[in-house]
Coordinates of C-alpha atoms in Angstrom, one line a residue:
M1 CA 143.4 95.2 65.0
A2 CA 144.0 98.8 64.1
A3 CA 144.3 99.8 67.8
L4 CA 147.3 97.5 68.2
A5 CA 149.0 98.9 65.1
D6 CA 149.0 102.6 66.0
S7 CA 151.9 104.7 65.0
N8 CA 153.3 105.2 68.4
Y9 CA 153.4 101.5 69.1
L10 CA 155.0 100.6 65.8
A11 CA 157.5 103.4 66.2
Q12 CA 158.3 102.1 69.7
F13 CA 159.6 98.8 68.4
S14 CA 160.8 99.6 64.9
A15 CA 164.2 98.1 64.1
G16 CA 165.8 101.5 63.6
E17 CA 165.1 102.6 67.2
R18 CA 166.6 99.8 69.3
D19 CA 169.9 98.2 69.5
G20 CA 170.6 94.5 70.0
S21 CA 170.5 94.6 73.9
T22 CA 167.2 96.6 73.9
H23 CA 165.8 94.2 71.4
L24 CA 166.8 91.2 73.5
R25 CA 165.4 92.7 76.7
T26 CA 162.1 93.5 75.0
E27 CA 161.7 90.0 73.6
I28 CA 162.4 88.4 77.0
L29 CA 160.2 90.7 79.0
S30 CA 157.4 90.2 76.4
G31 CA 157.8 86.4 77.0
L32 CA 157.6 87.0 80.8
T33 CA 154.4 89.0 80.4
V34 CA 152.8 86.3 78.3
A35 CA 153.9 83.6 80.7
L36 CA 152.2 85.3 83.6
A37 CA 149.0 85.7 81.6
L38 CA 149.2 82.0 80.5
V39 CA 149.0 80.6 84.0
P40 CA 145.3 81.3 84.9
E41 CA 144.2 80.6 81.4
A42 CA 145.9 77.2 81.3
V43 CA 144.5 76.3 84.7
A44 CA 141.0 77.4 83.8
F45 CA 141.0 75.5 80.5
A46 CA 142.2 72.4 82.3
F47 CA 139.2 72.7 84.6
V48 CA 136.9 73.0 81.6
A49 CA 138.4 69.9 80.1
G50 CA 138.0 68.0 83.4
V51 CA 141.7 67.3 83.9
H52 CA 144.4 68.3 86.4
P53 CA 145.7 71.9 86.2
L54 CA 149.2 70.6 85.4
V55 CA 147.9 68.9 82.3
G56 CA 146.9 72.3 81.0
L57 CA 150.2 73.9 82.1
Y58 CA 152.3 71.2 80.5
A59 CA 150.4 71.7 77.2
A60 CA 151.0 75.4 77.4
F61 CA 154.7 74.8 77.9
I62 CA 155.3 72.2 75.2
V63 CA 153.0 73.5 72.5
G64 CA 154.2 77.0 73.2
L65 CA 157.9 76.0 73.0
I66 CA 157.7 73.9 69.8
T67 CA 155.5 76.3 67.8
A68 CA 157.7 79.2 68.9
L69 CA 160.7 77.4 67.5
I70 CA 159.4 76.2 64.2
G71 CA 156.0 77.8 63.7
G72 CA 155.0 79.9 60.7
R73 CA 154.7 83.2 62.4
P74 CA 157.4 84.4 64.9
G75 CA 155.9 86.2 67.8
M76 CA 152.7 84.1 67.9
I77 CA 151.8 82.3 71.1
S78 CA 150.2 78.9 71.4
G79 CA 149.0 76.8 74.3
A80 CA 145.9 75.2 75.9
T81 CA 142.8 76.9 74.7
G82 CA 139.1 77.0 75.6
A83 CA 138.0 76.1 72.0
L84 CA 139.7 72.7 72.3
A85 CA 138.8 72.2 76.0
V86 CA 135.1 72.3 75.4
V87 CA 135.5 69.4 72.9
M88 CA 137.7 67.4 75.2
V89 CA 135.5 67.4 78.2
S90 CA 133.1 64.7 76.9
L91 CA 136.0 62.4 75.9
V92 CA 137.5 62.7 79.3
A93 CA 134.2 62.2 81.1
E94 CA 133.3 59.1 79.1
H95 CA 136.7 57.4 78.7
G96 CA 139.3 59.0 80.9
V97 CA 142.3 61.2 80.5
E98 CA 144.5 58.5 78.8
Y99 CA 142.1 58.5 75.8
L100 CA 142.5 62.3 75.7
F101 CA 146.3 61.9 75.4
A102 CA 145.9 59.4 72.6
A103 CA 143.4 61.7 70.8
V104 CA 145.9 64.6 71.1
V105 CA 148.6 62.4 69.5
L106 CA 146.3 61.5 66.6
M107 CA 145.2 65.1 66.4
G108 CA 148.9 66.1 65.9
I109 CA 149.5 63.6 63.2
I110 CA 146.4 64.8 61.3
Q111 CA 147.7 68.4 61.5
I112 CA 151.1 67.4 60.3
L113 CA 149.5 65.8 57.2
A114 CA 147.5 68.9 56.7
G115 CA 150.7 70.9 56.6
I116 CA 152.4 68.4 54.3
F117 CA 149.6 68.6 51.8
R118 CA 149.4 72.4 52.2
L119 CA 145.8 72.6 53.2
G120 CA 146.5 75.8 55.0
K121 CA 146.3 77.7 51.7
F122 CA 142.5 77.3 51.9
M123 CA 142.5 80.1 54.5
R124 CA 142.6 82.4 51.5
L125 CA 138.9 81.5 51.2
V126 CA 138.0 83.4 54.4
P127 CA 136.6 86.8 53.4
H128 CA 137.5 90.0 55.2
P129 CA 134.1 90.4 56.7
V130 CA 134.4 87.0 58.3
M131 CA 137.8 88.1 59.8
L132 CA 136.3 91.2 61.2
G133 CA 133.4 89.3 62.8
F134 CA 135.8 86.7 64.1
V135 CA 138.0 89.3 65.7
N136 CA 135.1 91.2 67.2
G137 CA 133.5 87.9 68.5
L138 CA 136.9 86.9 70.0
A139 CA 137.3 90.2 71.8
I140 CA 133.8 89.7 73.3
V141 CA 134.6 86.1 74.3
I142 CA 137.9 87.2 76.0
F143 CA 136.0 89.9 77.9
L144 CA 133.3 87.5 79.0
A145 CA 135.9 84.9 80.1
Q146 CA 137.4 87.5 82.5
L147 CA 134.1 88.1 84.3
S148 CA 134.5 84.7 86.0
Q149 CA 137.3 86.2 88.0
F150 CA 134.8 88.4 89.7
Q151 CA 133.3 85.4 91.5
V152 CA 134.1 84.0 94.9
P153 CA 137.2 81.7 94.6
G154 CA 137.0 78.1 95.8
T155 CA 134.3 76.8 93.5
A156 CA 136.4 76.3 90.4
E157 CA 137.1 72.6 90.5
A158 CA 133.6 71.8 91.6
S159 CA 132.0 73.7 88.8
G160 CA 134.3 72.3 86.1
H161 CA 134.4 75.7 84.4
G162 CA 137.3 77.6 85.9
M163 CA 136.1 80.2 88.4
S164 CA 132.5 80.1 87.1
G165 CA 129.6 78.7 89.1
G166 CA 130.3 80.6 92.4
E167 CA 128.8 83.6 93.9
W168 CA 129.6 87.0 92.5
L169 CA 131.7 89.4 94.5
T170 CA 129.8 92.2 96.1
G171 CA 130.4 95.2 98.3
W172 CA 133.9 96.2 99.3
P173 CA 135.6 93.1 97.7
L174 CA 134.1 94.0 94.3
V175 CA 135.1 97.7 94.7
V176 CA 138.7 96.7 95.5
M177 CA 138.8 94.2 92.6
L178 CA 137.5 96.8 90.1
A179 CA 139.9 99.4 91.4
L180 CA 142.9 97.1 90.9
V181 CA 141.7 96.2 87.4
A182 CA 141.3 99.9 86.6
L183 CA 144.8 100.7 88.0
T184 CA 146.3 98.0 85.9
M185 CA 144.7 99.3 82.7
A186 CA 145.7 102.9 83.6
I187 CA 149.3 101.8 84.0
I188 CA 149.3 99.9 80.7
W189 CA 147.8 103.0 79.0
A190 CA 150.3 105.5 80.6
M191 CA 153.5 103.5 80.6
P192 CA 154.4 104.0 76.9
K193 CA 154.0 107.7 77.3
L194 CA 156.6 107.7 80.1
T195 CA 159.1 105.1 78.9
N196 CA 159.6 102.5 76.3
A197 CA 162.1 100.5 78.2
F198 CA 159.6 98.2 79.9
P199 CA 156.6 96.4 78.5
A200 CA 153.5 98.1 79.7
P201 CA 151.5 95.0 80.6
L202 CA 154.3 93.6 82.6
A203 CA 154.6 96.9 84.5
G204 CA 150.9 96.8 85.3
I205 CA 151.2 93.3 86.7
A206 CA 154.3 94.0 88.7
I207 CA 153.1 97.3 90.2
V208 CA 149.6 96.0 91.1
A209 CA 151.0 92.7 92.5
G210 CA 153.5 94.7 94.6
I211 CA 150.8 96.9 96.0
V212 CA 148.6 93.9 96.9
I213 CA 151.4 91.9 98.5
A214 CA 152.9 94.9 100.3
F215 CA 149.6 96.0 101.9
G216 CA 148.2 92.5 102.3
I217 CA 145.0 93.3 100.3
D218 CA 142.6 90.5 100.4
V219 CA 141.7 89.8 96.7
P220 CA 141.5 86.7 94.6
R221 CA 144.9 85.5 93.5
V222 CA 146.3 82.9 91.1
G223 CA 146.8 80.4 93.9
D224 CA 143.1 80.5 94.7
M225 CA 142.4 78.8 91.4
A226 CA 144.8 75.9 91.9
S227 CA 148.4 75.1 92.8
I228 CA 150.7 75.3 89.8
E229 CA 153.7 73.6 91.5
G230 CA 155.0 70.5 89.8
G231 CA 157.9 68.7 88.2
L232 CA 159.1 68.2 84.7
P233 CA 156.7 66.6 82.3
Q234 CA 157.5 62.9 81.9
F235 CA 157.4 60.8 78.7
H236 CA 154.3 58.7 78.9
I237 CA 152.7 56.5 76.2
P238 CA 149.0 56.8 76.5
M239 CA 147.7 53.7 78.4
V240 CA 144.9 52.7 75.9
P241 CA 144.4 49.4 74.1
F242 CA 145.9 49.6 70.6
T243 CA 142.7 48.3 68.9
W244 CA 140.3 49.2 66.3
E245 CA 137.7 50.1 68.9
T246 CA 140.1 52.6 70.5
L247 CA 140.6 54.3 67.1
Q248 CA 136.9 54.5 66.6
I249 CA 136.6 56.3 69.9
I250 CA 139.4 58.8 69.5
L251 CA 139.3 59.5 65.7
P252 CA 136.2 61.7 65.7
Y253 CA 137.6 63.8 68.5
A254 CA 141.0 64.0 66.9
L255 CA 139.5 65.2 63.6
I256 CA 137.4 67.9 65.3
L257 CA 140.3 69.0 67.5
A258 CA 142.7 69.1 64.6
A259 CA 140.2 71.2 62.5
I260 CA 139.5 73.6 65.3
G261 CA 143.1 73.9 66.3
L262 CA 144.3 74.7 62.7
L263 CA 141.4 77.1 62.0
E264 CA 142.1 79.1 65.1
S265 CA 145.9 79.0 64.6
L266 CA 145.7 80.1 61.0
L267 CA 143.3 82.9 61.7
T268 CA 145.7 84.0 64.5
L269 CA 148.6 83.8 62.0
N270 CA 146.7 86.0 59.6
L271 CA 145.8 88.5 62.3
V272 CA 149.3 88.8 63.7
S273 CA 150.8 89.0 60.2
E274 CA 148.5 91.9 59.4
I275 CA 149.6 93.7 62.5
V276 CA 153.3 93.3 62.0
H277 CA 153.1 93.6 58.2
E278 CA 154.9 90.4 57.5
R279 CA 153.5 87.3 55.9
G280 CA 153.4 84.0 57.8
G281 CA 153.8 80.4 56.6
A282 CA 150.4 78.6 56.8
S283 CA 151.7 75.2 55.9
Q284 CA 154.7 75.6 58.3
E285 CA 152.3 76.5 61.1
C286 CA 150.2 73.4 60.4
V287 CA 153.3 71.2 60.7
A288 CA 154.4 73.0 63.8
Q289 CA 151.1 72.7 65.5
G290 CA 150.9 69.0 64.6
L291 CA 154.4 68.2 65.9
A292 CA 153.7 70.2 69.1
N293 CA 150.4 68.3 69.8
T294 CA 152.0 64.9 69.0
V295 CA 154.8 65.5 71.5
T296 CA 152.3 67.0 74.0
G297 CA 150.2 63.8 73.9
F298 CA 153.3 61.8 74.9
F299 CA 154.1 64.1 77.8
G300 CA 150.8 64.3 79.6
G301 CA 149.5 67.5 78.0
M302 CA 146.0 68.3 76.8
G303 CA 147.1 69.7 73.5
G304 CA 146.5 73.2 72.2
C305 CA 146.7 75.7 69.4
A306 CA 147.4 79.4 68.8
M307 CA 146.1 81.7 71.5
I308 CA 144.9 85.0 70.1
G309 CA 144.7 86.8 73.4
Q310 CA 148.2 85.9 74.4
S311 CA 149.5 86.6 70.9
M312 CA 148.1 90.1 71.2
I313 CA 149.8 90.6 74.6
N314 CA 153.1 89.5 73.0
V315 CA 152.7 91.8 70.0
K316 CA 151.6 94.7 72.2
S317 CA 154.6 94.1 74.5
G318 CA 157.0 94.2 71.6
G319 CA 157.5 90.5 70.9
R320 CA 158.4 90.1 67.2
T321 CA 160.8 87.1 67.1
R322 CA 160.8 83.5 68.1
L323 CA 162.7 84.5 71.3
S324 CA 159.6 86.0 72.9
G325 CA 157.6 82.7 72.4
V326 CA 160.5 80.6 73.6
S327 CA 161.0 82.8 76.6
A328 CA 157.3 82.6 77.5
A329 CA 157.4 78.8 77.4
L330 CA 160.6 78.6 79.5
F331 CA 159.3 81.1 82.0
L332 CA 156.1 79.1 82.4
L333 CA 158.2 75.9 83.1
S334 CA 160.2 77.8 85.6
F335 CA 157.0 78.9 87.4
I336 CA 156.0 75.3 87.7
L337 CA 159.4 74.1 88.9
F338 CA 160.7 76.9 91.1
A339 CA 158.4 80.0 91.4
A340 CA 155.0 78.5 92.1
P341 CA 154.6 80.1 95.6
L342 CA 155.5 83.6 94.2
I343 CA 153.3 83.3 91.1
E344 CA 150.4 82.1 93.1
Q345 CA 150.4 85.5 95.0
I346 CA 149.7 87.5 91.8
P347 CA 146.3 89.1 92.1
L348 CA 143.9 88.0 89.4
A349 CA 142.8 91.6 89.0
A350 CA 146.1 92.5 87.4
L351 CA 145.8 89.8 84.8
V352 CA 142.2 90.7 84.2
G353 CA 143.3 94.3 83.6
V354 CA 145.8 93.1 81.0
M355 CA 143.2 91.0 79.2
F356 CA 140.7 93.9 79.2
M357 CA 143.3 96.0 77.4
V358 CA 143.8 93.1 75.0
V359 CA 140.0 93.2 74.4
I360 CA 140.2 97.0 73.6
G361 CA 143.1 96.4 71.3
T362 CA 141.7 93.4 69.5
F363 CA 138.2 94.6 68.8
A364 CA 137.9 96.0 65.2
W365 CA 136.4 99.3 66.1
K366 CA 136.5 100.4 62.5
S367 CA 133.9 97.8 61.7
L368 CA 131.3 99.9 63.6
T369 CA 131.9 102.8 61.3
I370 CA 132.0 101.0 58.0
M371 CA 128.8 98.9 58.6
R372 CA 126.7 101.5 56.8
K373 CA 129.2 101.8 53.9
V374 CA 129.8 98.2 53.0
P375 CA 127.3 96.0 51.1
L376 CA 124.4 94.7 53.2
T377 CA 125.7 91.1 52.8
D378 CA 129.1 92.0 54.3
A379 CA 127.5 93.9 57.2
V380 CA 125.3 90.8 57.9
V381 CA 128.3 88.5 57.8
I382 CA 130.2 90.7 60.3
V383 CA 127.4 90.6 62.8
L384 CA 126.6 87.0 62.2
V385 CA 130.1 85.8 62.7
T386 CA 130.4 87.9 65.8
V387 CA 127.2 86.5 67.3
V388 CA 128.0 82.9 66.5
T389 CA 131.5 83.2 67.9
V390 CA 130.0 84.4 71.2
A391 CA 127.2 81.9 71.2
T392 CA 129.1 78.8 70.1
D393 CA 132.8 78.7 69.2
L394 CA 135.3 80.3 66.8
A395 CA 135.5 77.4 64.4
T396 CA 131.7 77.2 63.9
A397 CA 131.4 81.0 63.5
V398 CA 134.1 81.0 60.7
V399 CA 132.6 78.1 58.9
V400 CA 129.1 79.7 59.0
G401 CA 130.6 83.0 57.8
V402 CA 132.4 81.4 54.9
I403 CA 129.3 79.5 53.9
V404 CA 127.0 82.6 54.0
S405 CA 129.6 84.6 52.1
A406 CA 129.9 81.9 49.5
L407 CA 126.2 81.6 49.0
A408 CA 125.8 85.4 48.8
Y409 CA 128.6 85.5 46.2
A410 CA 127.0 82.7 44.2
W411 CA 123.6 84.4 44.3
Q412 CA 125.1 87.7 43.1
N413 CA 127.0 86.0 40.2
A414 CA 123.9 83.9 39.3
S415 CA 122.1 87.1 38.4
R416 CA 124.9 88.4 36.2
I417 CA 124.6 85.8 33.4
H418 CA 123.3 87.4 30.2
A419 CA 124.2 87.7 26.5
K420 CA 124.4 90.2 23.7
S421 CA 123.2 88.9 20.4
Y422 CA 123.5 90.0 16.7
V423 CA 123.0 88.5 13.3
T424 CA 126.0 88.2 10.9
P425 CA 125.8 89.1 7.3
E426 CA 125.8 85.3 6.5
G427 CA 122.6 85.0 8.5
A428 CA 124.1 83.3 11.6
K429 CA 123.0 84.5 15.1
V430 CA 125.8 85.1 17.6
Y431 CA 125.2 85.0 21.4
Q432 CA 128.0 86.7 23.3
V433 CA 127.6 85.2 26.8
Q434 CA 128.7 87.5 29.7
G435 CA 129.1 86.4 33.3
P436 CA 130.2 83.1 34.9
L437 CA 128.4 79.9 34.0
F438 CA 128.1 77.7 37.1
F439 CA 125.5 75.8 39.0
G440 CA 123.8 79.0 40.2
S441 CA 123.4 80.6 36.7
V442 CA 122.6 77.6 34.5
E443 CA 118.8 78.4 34.7
G444 CA 119.4 81.9 33.6
F445 CA 121.7 80.6 30.8
G446 CA 119.0 78.4 29.4
E447 CA 116.6 81.2 29.3
I448 CA 118.8 83.3 27.0
F449 CA 118.4 81.2 23.9
D450 CA 115.4 80.7 21.6
P451 CA 116.0 77.4 19.7
A452 CA 112.5 77.5 18.1
N453 CA 112.9 80.9 16.4
D454 CA 116.7 81.1 15.9
P455 CA 118.2 80.7 12.4
R456 CA 119.7 77.4 11.3
R457 CA 123.2 78.4 12.4
V458 CA 123.8 79.7 15.9
V459 CA 127.1 80.7 17.5
V460 CA 127.6 80.8 21.3
D461 CA 130.7 82.9 22.2
F462 CA 132.2 82.3 25.7
A463 CA 135.0 84.9 25.4
E464 CA 133.5 87.0 28.2
S465 CA 132.3 84.0 30.3
R466 CA 133.8 81.2 32.2
V467 CA 132.5 77.6 32.3
A468 CA 133.1 76.7 36.0
D469 CA 131.6 73.3 36.9
Q470 CA 129.8 70.2 35.8
S471 CA 126.5 71.9 36.1
A472 CA 127.6 74.3 33.5
L473 CA 128.8 71.6 31.1
T474 CA 125.5 69.8 31.5
A475 CA 123.7 73.1 30.6
I476 CA 125.8 73.3 27.5
E477 CA 125.0 69.8 26.5
A478 CA 121.3 70.4 27.1
L479 CA 121.4 73.5 24.9
A480 CA 123.2 71.6 22.1
T481 CA 120.5 68.9 22.3
K482 CA 117.7 71.4 21.9
Y483 CA 119.3 72.9 18.8
E484 CA 120.0 69.4 17.4
N485 CA 116.4 68.4 17.9
A486 CA 115.3 71.6 16.1
G487 CA 117.5 70.6 13.2
K488 CA 119.9 73.5 13.7
K489 CA 123.6 73.8 13.9
L490 CA 125.3 75.0 17.1
E491 CA 128.8 76.3 17.3
L492 CA 130.6 77.0 20.6
R493 CA 133.4 79.5 20.6
H494 CA 136.2 80.2 23.1
L495 CA 135.8 77.3 25.4
S496 CA 138.9 76.3 27.5
P497 CA 140.7 73.0 27.0
D498 CA 139.3 71.6 30.3
C499 CA 135.8 72.2 29.0
H500 CA 136.8 70.4 25.8
Q501 CA 138.0 67.4 27.7
L502 CA 134.8 67.1 29.7
L503 CA 132.5 67.6 26.7
K504 CA 134.4 64.9 24.8
K505 CA 134.1 62.5 27.7
A506 CA 130.4 63.2 27.8
G507 CA 130.1 62.1 24.2
Q508 CA 127.4 64.6 23.4
L509 CA 129.5 67.2 21.6
M510 CA 132.4 66.9 19.2
V511 CA 135.0 69.5 19.8
D512 CA 138.2 70.7 18.2
S513 CA 140.3 72.7 20.8
D514 CA 143.2 73.8 18.6
D515 CA 142.5 77.5 18.6
D516 CA 140.6 78.1 21.9
P517 CA 142.0 79.8 25.0
D518 CA 144.0 78.3 27.8
Y519 CA 142.8 79.8 31.1
A520 CA 145.7 79.7 33.6
I521 CA 143.2 80.7 36.4
A522 CA 139.5 81.4 36.4
A523 CA 140.0 85.1 36.0
N524 CA 142.6 84.9 33.3
Y525 CA 140.7 85.4 30.0
Q526 CA 143.4 84.9 27.4
V527 CA 141.1 84.9 24.4
R528 CA 142.2 83.8 21.0
T529 CA 140.0 83.6 17.9
G530 CA 138.6 80.3 17.0
V531 CA 135.4 78.4 16.4
L532 CA 134.3 75.2 18.2
H533 CA 131.7 73.2 16.3
A534 CA 129.1 71.2 18.2
G535 CA 127.0 68.5 16.7
H536 CA 127.1 64.9 15.4

């Protein structure tokens, strides 16, 4: 992340250094660069899902266009992705592509509802170590995905996994391929030092493609994967029975696709927002993704979500506004309609070089230096999320990382519950509870008190604590019962109104909440003096 936001790069595209025409040219050329990189990706993901390449290309066009127009983060790129394709393949294999289209429509509706109910705000629960692991794992996944281009073309469709499954290039073909990749990367690295008038990735693609075409160099090209020529996407209602049985088939897939799509899209939104230093709209992005997928399902597309690799290409090329995303989608459609023979001549080595530079720019290299400085739990989460991302998928990795982080946080807070005690001149013993009271700390809470040996009047002060859940309320009730059975009086101080309500409903304690605090949020301890009596 930091590599993409270096000072030279930000200065290159700062608003103060370019006029309207330069800005317009940069945005359009950024879109062209993204469109060129989208072609092999969309074709490969279509093969993974077991559908025709045009199904992937149409999805990239429609999803990319709609999200560019109304998405929550201008400059972000969406299209067909591998994370969704690996879920789709079993549905297509068992029931056919029409059921896929129906599932994509339902997926879109679910995502729209998620946006309406503002579920995107839960992305705040993703800790920073999870984001670092996610970004690192993604960079590795992008790198590994490019290795399939170093295999002999012609086996893509048979293997069902893009270019994978064939024999690896050896000898002179491998040397030429590596040389062209290295040349592309060198151009992308050197171009900003020479001129800022042309996106470096586009320059790398154009120069290397020109060399390959001019000298007739025999290397794998886009056309070796599949033909991208086609017409306009046509409106098409999925040809499936409108029955309960159909819903039972597509609903599980739609829910999984919607969750993965939103998770990857919102993580991409956060990443791009961090790079460009502007906040994005999570709920707006959910609605945009949902609308895009709903429309895509009715136009013969496989659906999609945000593409982090292509978004990084766009950001690195200078794309900052909706124009770059719209341009990418329109360029992609023009490739399908008019320029397929030309685009199919682009060497895959040039696109691989672009993606390798994306990998270098995406990987959070700073995470390698801070591993020994951060708490052990954070370091473990970074490594865990990275490994799970590479081994399974991005969504699973993030969920695992959030769960591990939450459990670690709960464990740390469970050990913080303690109390200071003193005896008042009147002979009452006061326990000043410190630390959050929740399911993880209720056992420690119960061990603080000594009902058998405490005086007849005991006060429990929660001014420096927070009662968080039902387990905590149950612990308070159990404590009150112990003191009642011992014939002693228990007073509870500084409980919030929500605790009062729950304790009243339980019927175990009688409470009077007139002078106790009102916590606006969990961390907002607005303490006022007061005494809460407990007993019958």
